[in-house]
C-alpha cells in the first residue's frame, strides 16, 4: 500500500510538471502571444495556493513609490516579462532544467496602490502569506527594493530567515526624507527590526559608492551582518565570496535578493541609483552559480527601470538573472521532495 501511494505521488508530480512547461519557441515564435515570465502558464494566486498546483510562483510587484532617485521601476515586471520570452528551458552552464524539477507558473502582479506605500505594504504581505502557507516558493520581479520588506514578513513569519543580498547599497538606512521609514533604502533594517531576518545569517555583496551617512553601514555591522564591499569582492575573487555567502547563510531557510544596480551601469543603465564599478553580467552569473544547494525559500530581482534604458539591456539582464535564480530555486524544490 505504501509503495502504491508513493507511485501515486510520483505520477501526480509528473503530471503536474508536464502541465507547467513553458511554451516552446520551436512550436510558436517567441515574439508571439501575450508575454508571461519565461513563457510559463499564467495561474491565479488563489488557484495556485488552494490546489497546490504550482511549486514556484513568478510574481511582479510594479511599485516604485518609495524610490528616492530616478523613478521607473514600476515598469520593471512588464519589461522583464517581455525580455524573458527569449529564455529557453536548459541552463547551459549548470545543466539545470528548472521546469523538469519544479512546477513553475506566472502568478501575475500584486495589485499595488501606486500612491500609497503603507497600503501597498499591506497588500504585498497579504498576497504572499497564503503562498508561503501553501509552500509555494516566490520569485519576485520589482519594483523598487522596498517591496522586499513585506515579502520577507510573509516568508519569515514562522522563523527568521537568512539573507544573501547582492546590491550596490546596503539598504539599511533608518529613515529618509523627513523621517520616512518605508523606502527603498530601508527594507533590510525594517526586516531585522521585525524579527523576520536573522542578521547573523545575512551577507551583503558588492557594496560601493558614496553614502549619505555612516549609520547605514555601522548599524548593519552592529547587528552582526556581513558586508562585502566591491573592493573586497575584487580582491578575493568570486569563488571565495560565494563560499563565504554559503557559510554565512548556513543550512537554514534563506532569501536571495538581487538589486540590478549591483551590476555596473555599463551593463544595467536602467536603474534608479546607478553606481560605477559594479559587477559585469558574466560575473553576476558566476556568483549566482556558486550559491547552489542552499535552502532558498524565495528570491527577487528588483530596481529594473526600463524607461531609463531605451536599448532594453537592463531588462534583458534582469531576465537572465531571474532565470539563473529560478534554476537555484528549482533545484531546492526538487531536493525537498520526499524520497520515493
PDB file of C-alpha atoms in Angstrom, residues 160-302:
ATOM      1  CA  UNK A 160      13.677  34.400  10.844  1.00  0.00           C
ATOM      2  CA  UNK A 161      15.424  33.933   7.514  1.00  0.00           C
ATOM      3  CA  UNK A 162      18.982  34.258   6.360  1.00  0.00           C
ATOM      4  CA  UNK A 163      19.733  36.659   3.532  1.00  0.00           C
ATOM      5  CA  UNK A 164      22.083  36.843   0.570  1.00  0.00           C
ATOM      6  CA  UNK A 165      21.771  40.382  -0.714  1.00  0.00           C
ATOM      7  CA  UNK A 166      23.622  41.410  -3.890  1.00  0.00           C
ATOM      8  CA  UNK A 167      23.497  45.171  -4.300  1.00  0.00           C
ATOM      9  CA  UNK A 168      25.487  48.383  -4.595  1.00  0.00           C
ATOM     10  CA  UNK A 169      23.741  49.661  -1.445  1.00  0.00           C
ATOM     11  CA  UNK A 170      23.163  48.178   1.993  1.00  0.00           C
ATOM     12  CA  UNK A 171      19.550  49.432   2.183  1.00  0.00           C
ATOM     13  CA  UNK A 172      19.769  49.565   5.967  1.00  0.00           C
ATOM     14  CA  UNK A 173      19.037  53.262   6.404  1.00  0.00           C
ATOM     15  CA  UNK A 174      16.752  54.137   9.299  1.00  0.00           C
ATOM     16  CA  UNK A 175      14.704  56.818   7.572  1.00  0.00           C
ATOM     17  CA  UNK A 176      14.825  59.044   4.518  1.00  0.00           C
ATOM     18  CA  UNK A 177      13.170  62.332   3.575  1.00  0.00           C
ATOM     19  CA  UNK A 178      11.533  63.798   6.662  1.00  0.00           C
ATOM     20  CA  UNK A 179      11.560  60.563   8.624  1.00  0.00           C
ATOM     21  CA  UNK A 180      10.005  58.217   6.062  1.00  0.00           C
ATOM     22  CA  UNK A 181      10.726  54.692   7.312  1.00  0.00           C
ATOM     23  CA  UNK A 182       9.296  52.787   4.333  1.00  0.00           C
ATOM     24  CA  UNK A 183      11.610  53.491   1.392  1.00  0.00           C
ATOM     25  CA  UNK A 184      13.771  51.506  -0.983  1.00  0.00           C
ATOM     26  CA  UNK A 185      16.736  52.386   1.227  1.00  0.00           C
ATOM     27  CA  UNK A 186      15.342  50.864   4.448  1.00  0.00           C
ATOM     28  CA  UNK A 187      13.902  47.361   3.780  1.00  0.00           C
ATOM     29  CA  UNK A 188      16.538  45.256   5.497  1.00  0.00           C
ATOM     30  CA  UNK A 189      16.697  47.426   8.607  1.00  0.00           C
ATOM     31  CA  UNK A 190      12.929  47.137   8.922  1.00  0.00           C
ATOM     32  CA  UNK A 191      13.096  43.377   8.363  1.00  0.00           C
ATOM     33  CA  UNK A 192      15.688  42.863  11.094  1.00  0.00           C
ATOM     34  CA  UNK A 193      13.635  45.044  13.469  1.00  0.00           C
ATOM     35  CA  UNK A 194      10.534  42.993  12.629  1.00  0.00           C
ATOM     36  CA  UNK A 195      12.343  39.792  13.554  1.00  0.00           C
ATOM     37  CA  UNK A 196      11.958  38.175  10.114  1.00  0.00           C
ATOM     38  CA  UNK A 197      15.683  38.316   9.290  1.00  0.00           C
ATOM     39  CA  UNK A 198      18.458  36.849  11.409  1.00  0.00           C
ATOM     40  CA  UNK A 199      21.223  39.463  10.948  1.00  0.00           C
ATOM     41  CA  UNK A 200      23.928  36.935  11.847  1.00  0.00           C
ATOM     42  CA  UNK A 201      22.889  34.969   8.761  1.00  0.00           C
ATOM     43  CA  UNK A 202      22.815  37.981   6.433  1.00  0.00           C
ATOM     44  CA  UNK A 203      25.514  38.871   3.924  1.00  0.00           C
ATOM     45  CA  UNK A 204      25.522  41.843   1.545  1.00  0.00           C
ATOM     46  CA  UNK A 205      27.755  41.604  -1.525  1.00  0.00           C
ATOM     47  CA  UNK A 206      29.034  44.271  -3.930  1.00  0.00           C
ATOM     48  CA  UNK A 207      28.527  47.405  -1.817  1.00  0.00           C
ATOM     49  CA  UNK A 208      30.145  50.510  -3.248  1.00  0.00           C
ATOM     50  CA  UNK A 209      29.720  54.209  -3.937  1.00  0.00           C
ATOM     51  CA  UNK A 210      29.186  57.160  -1.644  1.00  0.00           C
ATOM     52  CA  UNK A 211      26.846  57.138   1.359  1.00  0.00           C
ATOM     53  CA  UNK A 212      24.636  59.742   2.977  1.00  0.00           C
ATOM     54  CA  UNK A 213      25.895  58.781   6.437  1.00  0.00           C
ATOM     55  CA  UNK A 214      27.978  56.073   8.121  1.00  0.00           C
ATOM     56  CA  UNK A 215      24.986  54.909  10.176  1.00  0.00           C
ATOM     57  CA  UNK A 216      23.696  52.739   7.346  1.00  0.00           C
ATOM     58  CA  UNK A 217      26.874  50.644   7.400  1.00  0.00           C
ATOM     59  CA  UNK A 218      27.579  50.917  11.130  1.00  0.00           C
ATOM     60  CA  UNK A 219      24.074  49.796  12.155  1.00  0.00           C
ATOM     61  CA  UNK A 220      24.276  46.723   9.903  1.00  0.00           C
ATOM     62  CA  UNK A 221      27.682  45.765  11.278  1.00  0.00           C
ATOM     63  CA  UNK A 222      26.490  46.231  14.850  1.00  0.00           C
ATOM     64  CA  UNK A 223      23.659  43.753  14.233  1.00  0.00           C
ATOM     65  CA  UNK A 224      26.127  41.126  13.024  1.00  0.00           C
ATOM     66  CA  UNK A 225      25.516  41.419   9.285  1.00  0.00           C
ATOM     67  CA  UNK A 226      28.425  40.651   6.964  1.00  0.00           C
ATOM     68  CA  UNK A 227      29.141  43.455   4.494  1.00  0.00           C
ATOM     69  CA  UNK A 228      31.354  42.765   1.481  1.00  0.00           C
ATOM     70  CA  UNK A 229      32.359  45.912  -0.380  1.00  0.00           C
ATOM     71  CA  UNK A 230      33.102  45.609  -4.081  1.00  0.00           C
ATOM     72  CA  UNK A 231      36.759  46.229  -3.364  1.00  0.00           C
ATOM     73  CA  UNK A 232      36.901  43.131  -1.164  1.00  0.00           C
ATOM     74  CA  UNK A 233      34.986  41.106  -3.757  1.00  0.00           C
ATOM     75  CA  UNK A 234      37.576  42.031  -6.391  1.00  0.00           C
ATOM     76  CA  UNK A 235      40.497  41.257  -4.084  1.00  0.00           C
ATOM     77  CA  UNK A 236      39.204  37.840  -3.030  1.00  0.00           C
ATOM     78  CA  UNK A 237      37.516  36.550  -6.192  1.00  0.00           C
ATOM     79  CA  UNK A 238      34.061  35.167  -6.867  1.00  0.00           C
ATOM     80  CA  UNK A 239      34.587  31.538  -5.722  1.00  0.00           C
ATOM     81  CA  UNK A 240      35.781  32.672  -2.305  1.00  0.00           C
ATOM     82  CA  UNK A 241      32.973  35.222  -1.985  1.00  0.00           C
ATOM     83  CA  UNK A 242      30.349  32.617  -2.904  1.00  0.00           C
ATOM     84  CA  UNK A 243      31.833  30.228  -0.367  1.00  0.00           C
ATOM     85  CA  UNK A 244      31.574  32.828   2.379  1.00  0.00           C
ATOM     86  CA  UNK A 245      27.982  33.621   1.393  1.00  0.00           C
ATOM     87  CA  UNK A 246      27.130  29.930   1.724  1.00  0.00           C
ATOM     88  CA  UNK A 247      28.860  29.773   5.113  1.00  0.00           C
ATOM     89  CA  UNK A 248      27.046  32.844   6.443  1.00  0.00           C
ATOM     90  CA  UNK A 249      23.633  31.638   5.254  1.00  0.00           C
ATOM     91  CA  UNK A 250      24.278  28.150   6.595  1.00  0.00           C
ATOM     92  CA  UNK A 251      21.743  25.343   6.366  1.00  0.00           C
ATOM     93  CA  UNK A 252      18.687  27.361   7.387  1.00  0.00           C
ATOM     94  CA  UNK A 253      15.985  28.915   5.199  1.00  0.00           C
ATOM     95  CA  UNK A 254      17.431  31.800   3.212  1.00  0.00           C
ATOM     96  CA  UNK A 255      16.193  34.573   0.934  1.00  0.00           C
ATOM     97  CA  UNK A 256      18.146  35.833  -2.095  1.00  0.00           C
ATOM     98  CA  UNK A 257      17.719  39.457  -3.187  1.00  0.00           C
ATOM     99  CA  UNK A 258      19.397  40.855  -6.311  1.00  0.00           C
ATOM    100  CA  UNK A 259      19.250  44.591  -6.968  1.00  0.00           C
ATOM    101  CA  UNK A 260      20.029  45.212 -10.629  1.00  0.00           C
ATOM    102  CA  UNK A 261      22.270  48.149  -9.610  1.00  0.00           C
ATOM    103  CA  UNK A 262      24.712  45.535  -8.329  1.00  0.00           C
ATOM    104  CA  UNK A 263      25.698  45.472 -11.998  1.00  0.00           C
ATOM    105  CA  UNK A 264      27.906  48.217 -13.366  1.00  0.00           C
ATOM    106  CA  UNK A 265      25.787  50.798 -15.232  1.00  0.00           C
ATOM    107  CA  UNK A 266      27.615  49.801 -18.415  1.00  0.00           C
ATOM    108  CA  UNK A 267      25.584  46.583 -18.178  1.00  0.00           C
ATOM    109  CA  UNK A 268      22.450  47.933 -16.462  1.00  0.00           C
ATOM    110  CA  UNK A 269      21.918  51.654 -17.076  1.00  0.00           C
ATOM    111  CA  UNK A 270      18.178  51.383 -16.494  1.00  0.00           C
ATOM    112  CA  UNK A 271      18.024  51.697 -12.715  1.00  0.00           C
ATOM    113  CA  UNK A 272      17.241  54.449 -10.262  1.00  0.00           C
ATOM    114  CA  UNK A 273      20.553  54.712  -8.384  1.00  0.00           C
ATOM    115  CA  UNK A 274      23.387  53.515 -10.643  1.00  0.00           C
ATOM    116  CA  UNK A 275      26.880  53.196  -9.143  1.00  0.00           C
ATOM    117  CA  UNK A 276      30.024  52.789 -11.225  1.00  0.00           C
ATOM    118  CA  UNK A 277      32.455  49.959 -10.514  1.00  0.00           C
ATOM    119  CA  UNK A 278      29.968  47.106 -10.262  1.00  0.00           C
ATOM    120  CA  UNK A 279      29.702  43.537 -11.475  1.00  0.00           C
ATOM    121  CA  UNK A 280      29.635  42.588 -15.115  1.00  0.00           C
ATOM    122  CA  UNK A 281      26.713  40.392 -16.109  1.00  0.00           C
ATOM    123  CA  UNK A 282      29.135  37.495 -16.567  1.00  0.00           C
ATOM    124  CA  UNK A 283      30.476  37.942 -13.026  1.00  0.00           C
ATOM    125  CA  UNK A 284      26.946  38.060 -11.625  1.00  0.00           C
ATOM    126  CA  UNK A 285      26.072  34.757 -13.275  1.00  0.00           C
ATOM    127  CA  UNK A 286      29.216  33.106 -11.916  1.00  0.00           C
ATOM    128  CA  UNK A 287      28.451  34.408  -8.427  1.00  0.00           C
ATOM    129  CA  UNK A 288      24.907  33.058  -8.515  1.00  0.00           C
ATOM    130  CA  UNK A 289      26.096  29.661  -9.742  1.00  0.00           C
ATOM    131  CA  UNK A 290      28.250  29.477  -6.633  1.00  0.00           C
ATOM    132  CA  UNK A 291      25.126  29.545  -4.443  1.00  0.00           C
ATOM    133  CA  UNK A 292      23.710  26.140  -5.391  1.00  0.00           C
ATOM    134  CA  UNK A 293      22.299  23.752  -2.765  1.00  0.00           C
ATOM    135  CA  UNK A 294      21.265  26.459  -0.301  1.00  0.00           C
ATOM    136  CA  UNK A 295      17.825  26.257   1.305  1.00  0.00           C
ATOM    137  CA  UNK A 296      16.342  29.137  -0.678  1.00  0.00           C
ATOM    138  CA  UNK A 297      12.711  29.861   0.219  1.00  0.00           C
ATOM    139  CA  UNK A 298      12.312  32.891  -2.053  1.00  0.00           C
ATOM    140  CA  UNK A 299      14.161  35.420  -4.158  1.00  0.00           C
ATOM    141  CA  UNK A 300      13.768  38.633  -6.079  1.00  0.00           C
ATOM    142  CA  UNK A 301      15.250  40.817  -8.811  1.00  0.00           C
ATOM    143  CA  UNK A 302      14.444  44.491  -8.255  1.00  0.00           C
TER     144      UNK A 302
END
